[in-house]
mmCIF file of C-alpha atoms in Angstrom:
data_model
loop_
_atom_site.group_PDB
_atom_site.id
_atom_site.type_symbol
_atom_site.label_atom_id
_atom_site.label_comp_id
_atom_site.label_asym_id
_atom_site.label_seq_id
_atom_site.Cartn_x
_atom_site.Cartn_y
_atom_site.Cartn_z
ATOM 1 C CA MET E 1 -6.463 -23.181 -29.251
ATOM 2 C CA ALA E 2 -4.692 -21.325 -32.035
ATOM 3 C CA ARG E 3 -6.913 -18.348 -31.468
ATOM 4 C CA LEU E 4 -6.176 -18.335 -27.737
ATOM 5 C CA GLU E 5 -2.445 -18.530 -28.441
ATOM 6 C CA LEU E 6 -2.748 -15.513 -30.720
ATOM 7 C CA VAL E 7 -4.591 -13.432 -28.111
ATOM 8 C CA HIS E 8 -2.083 -14.529 -25.455
ATOM 9 C CA LYS E 9 0.834 -13.381 -27.584
ATOM 10 C CA LYS E 10 -0.825 -10.100 -28.331
ATOM 11 C CA LEU E 11 -1.485 -9.520 -24.572
ATOM 12 C CA LEU E 12 2.106 -10.381 -23.559
ATOM 13 C CA ASP E 13 3.615 -8.220 -26.349
ATOM 14 C CA GLU E 14 1.609 -5.200 -25.117
ATOM 15 C CA TRP E 15 2.159 -5.829 -21.426
ATOM 16 C CA LYS E 16 5.913 -6.026 -21.770
ATOM 17 C CA LYS E 17 6.058 -2.500 -23.076
ATOM 18 C CA ASP E 18 5.937 -1.339 -19.426
ATOM 19 C CA GLU E 19 5.516 2.465 -19.359
ATOM 20 C CA ARG E 20 4.634 2.465 -23.087
ATOM 21 C CA ARG E 21 1.660 0.145 -22.575
ATOM 22 C CA ASN E 22 -1.580 0.960 -24.155
ATOM 23 C CA ILE E 23 -3.871 0.493 -21.143
ATOM 24 C CA GLN E 24 -7.056 0.644 -23.201
ATOM 25 C CA LEU E 25 -5.762 -1.942 -25.640
ATOM 26 C CA ILE E 26 -4.732 -4.256 -22.744
ATOM 27 C CA GLY E 27 -8.253 -4.040 -21.366
ATOM 28 C CA GLU E 28 -9.745 -5.079 -24.683
ATOM 29 C CA ILE E 29 -7.356 -8.031 -25.079
ATOM 30 C CA LEU E 30 -8.100 -9.148 -21.531
ATOM 31 C CA LYS E 31 -11.793 -9.038 -22.227
ATOM 32 C CA GLU E 32 -11.362 -11.211 -25.267
ATOM 33 C CA ALA E 33 -8.942 -13.637 -23.434
ATOM 34 C CA LYS E 34 -11.244 -14.113 -20.524
ATOM 35 C CA LEU E 35 -14.084 -15.048 -22.762
ATOM 36 C CA PHE E 36 -12.055 -18.197 -23.759
ATOM 37 C CA SER E 37 -11.601 -19.093 -20.073
ATOM 38 C CA LEU E 38 -15.414 -19.544 -19.731
ATOM 39 C CA THR E 39 -15.394 -22.405 -22.138
ATOM 40 C CA PHE E 40 -12.535 -24.402 -20.763
ATOM 41 C CA ASP E 41 -12.929 -27.579 -18.694
ATOM 42 C CA ASP E 42 -10.502 -29.865 -16.874
ATOM 43 C CA ILE E 43 -10.110 -32.056 -19.975
ATOM 44 C CA PHE E 44 -8.926 -29.045 -21.962
ATOM 45 C CA LEU E 45 -6.582 -27.970 -19.289
ATOM 46 C CA LYS E 46 -5.002 -31.501 -18.949
ATOM 47 C CA HIS E 47 -4.186 -31.437 -22.673
ATOM 48 C CA TYR E 48 -3.112 -27.750 -23.018
ATOM 49 C CA SER E 49 -0.806 -25.570 -21.034
ATOM 50 C CA ILE E 50 -2.593 -23.696 -18.254
ATOM 51 C CA PHE E 51 0.149 -21.185 -18.167
ATOM 52 C CA ILE E 52 -1.652 -19.143 -20.796
ATOM 53 C CA LEU E 53 -4.638 -18.736 -18.500
ATOM 54 C CA GLY E 54 -2.293 -18.020 -15.640
ATOM 55 C CA ASP E 55 -0.718 -15.073 -17.521
ATOM 56 C CA VAL E 56 -4.201 -13.805 -18.368
ATOM 57 C CA PHE E 57 -5.404 -13.873 -14.780
ATOM 58 C CA GLU E 58 -2.181 -12.401 -13.328
ATOM 59 C CA ILE E 59 -2.102 -9.570 -15.841
ATOM 60 C CA ASP E 60 -5.820 -8.859 -15.118
ATOM 61 C CA ALA E 61 -5.019 -8.294 -11.448
ATOM 62 C CA MET E 62 -2.112 -5.989 -12.260
ATOM 63 C CA TYR E 63 -4.068 -4.209 -14.895
ATOM 64 C CA ALA E 64 -6.822 -3.489 -12.281
ATOM 65 C CA LEU E 65 -4.193 -1.741 -10.149
ATOM 66 C CA LEU E 66 -2.949 0.318 -13.051
ATOM 67 C CA CYS E 67 -6.559 1.441 -13.453
ATOM 68 C CA GLU E 68 -6.920 1.888 -9.662
ATOM 69 C CA ASP E 69 -9.992 -0.263 -9.893
ATOM 70 C CA PHE E 70 -9.975 -2.010 -6.478
ATOM 71 C CA GLU E 71 -13.233 -3.818 -6.946
ATOM 72 C CA ARG E 72 -11.820 -5.419 -10.093
ATOM 73 C CA PHE E 73 -8.529 -6.177 -8.313
ATOM 74 C CA ASN E 74 -10.400 -7.924 -5.496
ATOM 75 C CA GLU E 75 -12.237 -10.158 -7.957
ATOM 76 C CA ALA E 76 -9.115 -10.700 -10.132
ATOM 77 C CA ILE E 77 -6.789 -11.619 -7.336
ATOM 78 C CA THR E 78 -9.385 -14.056 -5.907
ATOM 79 C CA VAL E 79 -9.413 -15.785 -9.327
ATOM 80 C CA VAL E 80 -5.656 -15.935 -9.470
ATOM 81 C CA LEU E 81 -5.252 -17.481 -6.063
ATOM 82 C CA ASN E 82 -8.053 -19.979 -6.589
ATOM 83 C CA PHE E 83 -6.371 -20.908 -9.872
ATOM 84 C CA TYR E 84 -3.147 -21.582 -8.107
ATOM 85 C CA ASN E 85 -4.890 -23.780 -5.535
ATOM 86 C CA SER E 86 -6.894 -25.692 -8.193
ATOM 87 C CA TYR E 87 -3.886 -26.553 -10.473
ATOM 88 C CA SER E 88 -0.567 -27.514 -9.038
ATOM 89 C CA SER E 89 1.316 -26.581 -12.128
ATOM 90 C CA ALA E 90 -0.199 -23.059 -12.059
ATOM 91 C CA SER E 91 1.076 -22.584 -8.487
ATOM 92 C CA GLN E 92 4.618 -22.781 -9.872
ATOM 93 C CA SER E 93 4.169 -19.456 -11.608
ATOM 94 C CA SER E 94 7.133 -17.136 -11.150
ATOM 95 C CA ASN E 95 4.591 -14.435 -10.238
ATOM 96 C CA LYS E 96 2.976 -16.468 -7.409
ATOM 97 C CA TYR E 97 4.386 -14.542 -4.477
ATOM 98 C CA LEU E 98 3.946 -11.228 -6.219
ATOM 99 C CA MET E 99 0.269 -12.007 -6.458
ATOM 100 C CA VAL E 100 0.056 -13.253 -2.881
ATOM 101 C CA GLY E 101 2.015 -10.141 -1.772
ATOM 102 C CA LEU E 102 -0.292 -7.855 -3.600
ATOM 103 C CA ASP E 103 -3.307 -9.423 -2.019
ATOM 104 C CA LEU E 104 -1.658 -8.958 1.387
ATOM 105 C CA MET E 105 -1.040 -5.313 0.615
ATOM 106 C CA TYR E 106 -4.702 -4.924 -0.483
ATOM 107 C CA LEU E 107 -5.958 -6.527 2.672
ATOM 108 C CA LEU E 108 -3.702 -4.325 4.820
ATOM 109 C CA ALA E 109 -4.605 -1.155 2.984
ATOM 110 C CA THR E 110 -8.323 -1.911 3.311
ATOM 111 C CA ASN E 111 -7.854 -2.774 7.068
ATOM 112 C CA ARG E 112 -9.056 -6.381 6.617
ATOM 113 C CA LEU E 113 -6.441 -7.666 9.110
ATOM 114 C CA ALA E 114 -8.207 -10.970 9.956
ATOM 115 C CA GLU E 115 -8.068 -11.980 6.274
ATOM 116 C CA PHE E 116 -4.561 -10.629 6.123
ATOM 117 C CA HIS E 117 -3.419 -13.050 8.872
ATOM 118 C CA MET E 118 -5.425 -15.943 7.483
ATOM 119 C CA LEU E 119 -3.625 -15.631 4.135
ATOM 120 C CA LEU E 120 -0.303 -15.153 5.838
ATOM 121 C CA GLU E 121 -0.776 -18.427 7.771
ATOM 122 C CA GLN E 122 -0.946 -20.247 4.439
ATOM 123 C CA ILE E 123 2.605 -19.123 3.498
ATOM 124 C CA GLU E 124 5.647 -21.077 4.684
ATOM 125 C CA GLN E 125 7.626 -19.365 7.386
ATOM 126 C CA SER E 126 10.765 -19.404 5.325
ATOM 127 C CA VAL E 127 9.017 -17.491 2.573
ATOM 128 C CA GLN E 128 7.619 -15.053 5.013
ATOM 129 C CA GLU E 129 11.091 -14.260 6.258
ATOM 130 C CA THR E 130 13.004 -14.133 2.975
ATOM 131 C CA ASN E 131 10.692 -13.295 0.087
ATOM 132 C CA PRO E 132 10.507 -9.559 -0.462
ATOM 133 C CA TYR E 133 7.009 -9.769 -1.913
ATOM 134 C CA ILE E 134 5.845 -11.194 1.466
ATOM 135 C CA THR E 135 8.320 -9.555 3.937
ATOM 136 C CA THR E 136 7.200 -6.092 2.770
ATOM 137 C CA PRO E 137 3.506 -6.376 3.872
ATOM 138 C CA VAL E 138 4.594 -8.207 6.991
ATOM 139 C CA TYR E 139 7.008 -5.389 7.865
ATOM 140 C CA LEU E 140 4.363 -2.725 7.199
ATOM 141 C CA GLU E 141 1.772 -4.450 9.208
ATOM 142 C CA GLN E 142 4.131 -4.680 12.201
ATOM 143 C CA SER E 143 5.073 -0.975 11.797
ATOM 144 C CA LEU E 144 1.444 0.179 11.763
ATOM 145 C CA MET E 145 0.605 -1.939 14.737
ATOM 146 C CA GLU E 146 3.567 -0.487 16.683
ATOM 147 C CA GLY E 147 2.640 3.017 15.480
ATOM 148 C CA VAL E 148 6.191 3.583 14.080
ATOM 149 C CA TYR E 149 4.770 5.329 11.021
ATOM 150 C CA ASN E 150 8.057 6.643 9.660
ATOM 151 C CA LYS E 151 8.896 3.002 8.747
ATOM 152 C CA VAL E 152 6.000 3.135 6.365
ATOM 153 C CA VAL E 153 7.594 6.135 4.650
ATOM 154 C CA LEU E 154 11.018 4.404 4.468
ATOM 155 C CA THR E 155 9.348 1.372 2.822
ATOM 156 C CA GLU E 156 8.057 3.502 0.048
ATOM 157 C CA GLY E 157 11.567 3.834 -1.368
ATOM 158 C CA ASN E 158 12.300 0.149 -1.095
ATOM 159 C CA ILE E 159 9.292 -1.673 -2.600
ATOM 160 C CA PRO E 160 9.803 -5.016 -4.433
ATOM 161 C CA SER E 161 7.373 -4.057 -7.233
ATOM 162 C CA PRO E 162 5.990 -0.762 -8.568
ATOM 163 C CA PHE E 163 2.514 -2.274 -8.085
ATOM 164 C CA TYR E 164 3.024 -1.992 -4.309
ATOM 165 C CA SER E 165 3.201 1.807 -4.615
ATOM 166 C CA ILE E 166 -0.570 2.423 -4.852
ATOM 167 C CA PHE E 167 -1.076 0.565 -1.547
ATOM 168 C CA ILE E 168 1.794 2.454 0.184
ATOM 169 C CA ARG E 169 0.026 5.660 -0.897
ATOM 170 C CA ILE E 170 -3.233 4.476 0.623
ATOM 171 C CA LEU E 171 -1.521 3.539 3.883
ATOM 172 C CA MET E 172 0.250 6.881 3.994
ATOM 173 C CA ASP E 173 -3.087 8.739 3.407
ATOM 174 C CA THR E 174 -4.559 6.762 6.294
ATOM 175 C CA VAL E 175 -1.569 7.478 8.561
ATOM 176 C CA ARG E 176 -1.576 11.198 7.705
ATOM 177 C CA GLY E 177 -5.273 11.378 8.277
ATOM 178 C CA GLU E 178 -4.930 9.864 11.752
ATOM 179 C CA ILE E 179 -1.985 12.115 12.615
ATOM 180 C CA ALA E 180 -3.790 15.215 11.245
ATOM 181 C CA SER E 181 -6.901 14.493 13.402
ATOM 182 C CA CYS E 182 -4.667 14.312 16.431
ATOM 183 C CA ILE E 183 -2.895 17.546 15.520
ATOM 184 C CA GLU E 184 -6.203 19.333 15.265
ATOM 185 C CA SER E 185 -7.117 18.247 18.762
ATOM 186 C CA ALA E 186 -3.682 18.608 20.451
ATOM 187 C CA PHE E 187 -2.433 21.906 18.991
ATOM 188 C CA LYS E 188 -3.711 25.526 19.164
ATOM 189 C CA ARG E 189 -1.214 26.482 16.504
ATOM 190 C CA LEU E 190 1.483 24.814 14.448
ATOM 191 C CA SER E 191 4.016 26.068 11.873
ATOM 192 C CA VAL E 192 3.724 24.842 8.308
ATOM 193 C CA ARG E 193 7.245 23.516 8.562
ATOM 194 C CA ASP E 194 6.547 21.457 11.689
ATOM 195 C CA ALA E 195 3.250 20.228 10.174
ATOM 196 C CA ALA E 196 5.116 19.035 7.121
ATOM 197 C CA GLN E 197 7.549 17.194 9.325
ATOM 198 C CA MET E 198 4.868 15.568 11.476
ATOM 199 C CA LEU E 199 2.880 14.419 8.501
ATOM 200 C CA PHE E 200 5.925 13.031 6.767
ATOM 201 C CA PHE E 201 5.982 15.444 3.767
ATOM 202 C CA SER E 202 9.426 16.086 2.430
ATOM 203 C CA ASN E 203 8.789 19.832 2.058
ATOM 204 C CA THR E 204 6.184 22.544 2.899
ATOM 205 C CA ASP E 205 4.933 22.674 -0.691
ATOM 206 C CA ASP E 206 3.654 19.128 -0.450
ATOM 207 C CA VAL E 207 1.819 19.667 2.881
ATOM 208 C CA ILE E 208 -0.217 22.689 1.669
ATOM 209 C CA PRO E 209 -2.675 20.779 -0.578
ATOM 210 C CA PHE E 210 -3.221 18.151 2.139
ATOM 211 C CA THR E 211 -4.005 20.614 4.871
ATOM 212 C CA LYS E 212 -6.136 22.738 2.542
ATOM 213 C CA GLN E 213 -8.343 19.700 1.973
ATOM 214 C CA ARG E 214 -8.773 19.471 5.742
ATOM 215 C CA GLY E 215 -9.757 23.136 5.936
ATOM 216 C CA TRP E 216 -6.700 24.192 8.000
ATOM 217 C CA GLN E 217 -6.386 27.959 8.231
ATOM 218 C CA VAL E 218 -2.882 29.366 7.796
ATOM 219 C CA THR E 219 -1.613 32.872 8.605
ATOM 220 C CA ASN E 220 2.000 33.919 8.184
ATOM 221 C CA GLY E 221 3.201 30.296 7.948
ATOM 222 C CA VAL E 222 1.319 29.079 10.961
ATOM 223 C CA TYR E 223 -1.781 26.964 11.277
ATOM 224 C CA PHE E 224 -4.405 27.827 13.777
ATOM 225 C CA PHE E 225 -6.841 25.287 15.406
ATOM 226 C CA ASN E 226 -9.828 25.413 17.671
ATOM 227 C CA ASP E 227 -9.009 25.356 21.369
ATOM 228 C CA GLU E 228 -10.028 21.800 22.239
ATOM 229 C CA LYS E 229 -8.594 19.268 24.606
ATOM 230 C CA PRO E 230 -6.796 16.394 23.043
ATOM 231 C CA SER E 231 -8.895 13.259 22.913
ATOM 232 C CA GLU E 232 -7.773 10.134 24.741
ATOM 233 C CA VAL E 233 -6.911 8.473 21.371
ATOM 234 C CA CYS E 234 -4.737 11.344 20.348
ATOM 235 C CA LEU E 235 -2.981 11.360 23.632
ATOM 236 C CA LYS E 236 -2.049 7.790 23.070
ATOM 237 C CA VAL E 237 -0.711 8.625 19.581
ATOM 238 C CA PHE E 238 1.431 11.311 21.158
ATOM 239 C CA SER E 239 2.634 9.076 24.044
ATOM 240 C CA ASN E 240 3.822 5.724 25.034
ATOM 241 C CA SER E 241 1.270 3.355 23.690
ATOM 242 C CA MET E 242 1.868 4.274 19.967
ATOM 243 C CA LYS E 243 5.483 5.466 20.363
ATOM 244 C CA LEU E 244 4.898 7.477 17.172
ATOM 245 C CA SER E 245 7.815 9.058 15.441
ATOM 246 C CA PHE E 246 6.906 12.126 13.410
ATOM 247 C CA ASN E 247 10.400 12.973 12.253
ATOM 248 C CA ARG E 248 11.729 11.851 8.870
ATOM 249 C CA VAL E 249 15.485 11.760 9.393
ATOM 250 C CA PHE E 250 17.694 9.995 6.920
ATOM 251 C CA ARG E 251 21.352 9.552 7.898
ATOM 252 C CA LYS E 252 23.057 7.120 5.524
ATOM 253 C CA ASN E 253 19.802 5.117 5.347
ATOM 254 C CA GLN E 254 19.474 4.939 9.084
ATOM 255 C CA GLU E 255 16.265 5.991 10.812
ATOM 256 C CA TYR E 256 15.984 7.947 14.092
ATOM 257 C CA ILE E 257 12.984 7.219 16.272
ATOM 258 C CA TRP E 258 12.176 9.499 19.116
ATOM 259 C CA THR E 259 11.500 7.889 22.456
ATOM 260 C CA PRO E 260 8.071 8.754 23.929
ATOM 261 C CA ASN E 261 9.602 11.270 26.355
ATOM 262 C CA GLU E 262 11.607 12.954 23.624
ATOM 263 C CA LEU E 263 8.447 13.113 21.486
ATOM 264 C CA LEU E 264 6.425 14.697 24.233
ATOM 265 C CA SER E 265 9.213 17.210 24.956
ATOM 266 C CA LYS E 266 9.288 18.154 21.272
ATOM 267 C CA ILE E 267 5.459 18.709 21.257
ATOM 268 C CA TYR E 268 5.531 20.821 24.380
ATOM 269 C CA PHE E 269 8.472 22.858 23.032
ATOM 270 C CA MET E 270 6.702 23.497 19.739
ATOM 271 C CA GLN E 271 3.520 24.551 21.526
ATOM 272 C CA SER E 272 5.306 26.891 23.889
ATOM 273 C CA SER E 273 7.432 28.479 21.226
ATOM 274 C CA LEU E 274 4.305 29.568 19.373
ATOM 275 C CA LYS E 275 2.515 31.157 22.307
#
C-alpha cells in the first residue's frame, strides 16, 4: 500500500503542473500505477481508499487525449465508467461528469450516435440541463442534427474543459469536409474570402492549407471547380432541410443565422458576381 501511495503522489504532483507536465513521465508513472490495479481484489478495496485508483483511471483517460491516442482513450474511459458503476464511493468523484462528458464528446465525434444516446439516457435530466460537461455535447449534437454548424464554432470558445477542444476540432473537420464537398459540386468558382467565410475560418490565411489539401485550384484569389451539377445531398445542405448557416457573425456574442431563402439568395449572388 505504501508503494501505491508513493506512486499516486508522484502522479498527482506531475499532473498538477498543467502546461508544464512531463507527458513522457506521466505515461511511465501510469504504467507503474496500473500494474498495482491488476493485483487488487474487493477485500483490498474495502479496506483501502479506492480514490487512488479512481485518480489513476481518470488521469489515464485524460492522458490519452493529450497524446491524441483515441484507441487508448476508448479503453481508458470504459474502465473509468465501469469503475464508477462497480463502486458507489468511486461514483462520487468530482471528475465524474467530466469523464462522462468526454465519453459523450468522443461518441459524438466518432459518429456513434446510438451509443451517445444510450449513455445520455443514464444521466439524470436535471444534470443534462445544468451540468456544463453534459450540456455541451448535448448542445453540439442538436446543432449538428439541425445543420446549424456555426453553433459548433461558437461552442469552441466556451468549452467547460480544455480536454473538449480535441473533439471540437474533429467535429469542425467533419463539418468543413461536408461543406467543402458541397461547394465543389455547387460552385463553378468561389473567391478565397467567401470560401473562408463558408468554411468557418476566421481569415483567408487559415483557409489556404485546408483547400490545398483538397486540391482546390486558385487563380487571382478565386477557386475554380469542375462544372458539375450539385448532388441532392448538397442541395439539401444549401436549402431548407439543413438550414445551414455559413456566416460567422459575432455581435456582442450574438449569432446571426440566415434563413434558407437568405442563404440561397447569398449563394446565387456570389455565383452571378463571379461570372
